[in-house]
Amino acid sequence: MMQRIHLIVATAVALASLAACGEKPQTGAGIRSDAVPYAGTGSNFTEPGWKAGDKASWEAQLKTRQQYGQNEYTRTQSK
């Protein structure tokens, strides 16, 4: 009787540990859209100076954000 309980518990633990091996493969398929990135989203919360649909304005905003907003070296030097 006791051996049977141990066998059942061991089988349950083995099945539970094998359940983690069933993960689905992750693919690189993200959000797909037919619209170009600089077309805008129609949101009112946009950066001042950026015009939706203007590729040059969009690229300038990305460059500015990369230079001043995401570059810790330039952010710490300004203080």
XYZ file of C-alpha atoms in Angstrom:
79
model
C 0.000 0.000 0.000
C 2.735 2.468 0.972
C 4.782 1.528 -2.081
C 1.810 2.218 -4.302
C 1.399 5.728 -2.856
C 5.122 6.405 -3.420
C 4.812 5.175 -7.004
C 1.798 7.405 -7.641
C 3.528 10.447 -6.131
C 6.717 9.783 -8.102
C 4.709 9.400 -11.319
C 2.830 12.647 -10.639
C 6.099 14.511 -10.011
C 7.619 13.093 -13.203
C 4.593 14.115 -15.270
C 4.561 17.590 -13.750
C 8.247 18.084 -14.517
C 7.776 16.906 -18.114
C 4.871 19.310 -18.612
C 7.372 22.202 -18.590
C 9.091 20.727 -21.642
C 6.060 21.349 -23.821
C 6.714 25.042 -24.503
C 5.677 26.236 -27.929
C 8.480 27.551 -30.154
C 8.684 31.321 -30.260
C 8.927 32.922 -33.654
C 10.003 36.430 -34.553
C 6.593 37.337 -35.932
C 5.693 40.572 -34.179
C 3.014 43.064 -34.997
C 2.662 43.422 -38.722
C 1.217 46.532 -40.272
C 0.763 47.785 -43.796
C 1.301 51.387 -42.715
C 4.755 52.932 -42.690
C 6.089 53.736 -39.197
C 6.097 57.487 -39.771
C 2.407 57.543 -40.736
C 1.445 58.040 -37.092
C -1.157 56.434 -34.889
C -3.768 59.172 -34.752
C -3.050 59.750 -31.057
C -3.116 63.214 -29.529
C -0.044 62.346 -27.451
C 2.750 63.049 -29.900
C 6.020 64.898 -29.638
C 5.728 68.607 -30.451
C 7.337 69.326 -33.800
C 6.606 65.898 -35.247
C 4.207 65.825 -38.153
C 2.444 62.550 -38.938
C 3.280 61.305 -42.421
C 6.492 63.342 -42.750
C 9.402 60.890 -43.005
C 12.123 63.532 -42.528
C 10.428 64.880 -39.392
C 10.042 61.332 -38.039
C 13.730 60.551 -38.623
C 14.761 63.816 -36.970
C 12.670 63.009 -33.891
C 14.216 59.530 -33.661
C 17.708 60.994 -33.920
C 16.957 63.584 -31.237
C 15.476 60.977 -28.902
C 18.467 58.717 -29.360
C 20.960 61.512 -28.803
C 19.402 63.214 -25.797
C 16.824 60.867 -24.326
C 18.514 57.465 -24.441
C 22.181 58.398 -24.225
C 23.144 58.359 -20.541
C 26.544 59.923 -21.242
C 25.072 63.107 -22.691
C 22.390 63.245 -20.005
C 24.930 63.144 -17.182
C 27.282 65.657 -18.802
C 24.647 68.396 -18.925
C 24.392 68.712 -15.134
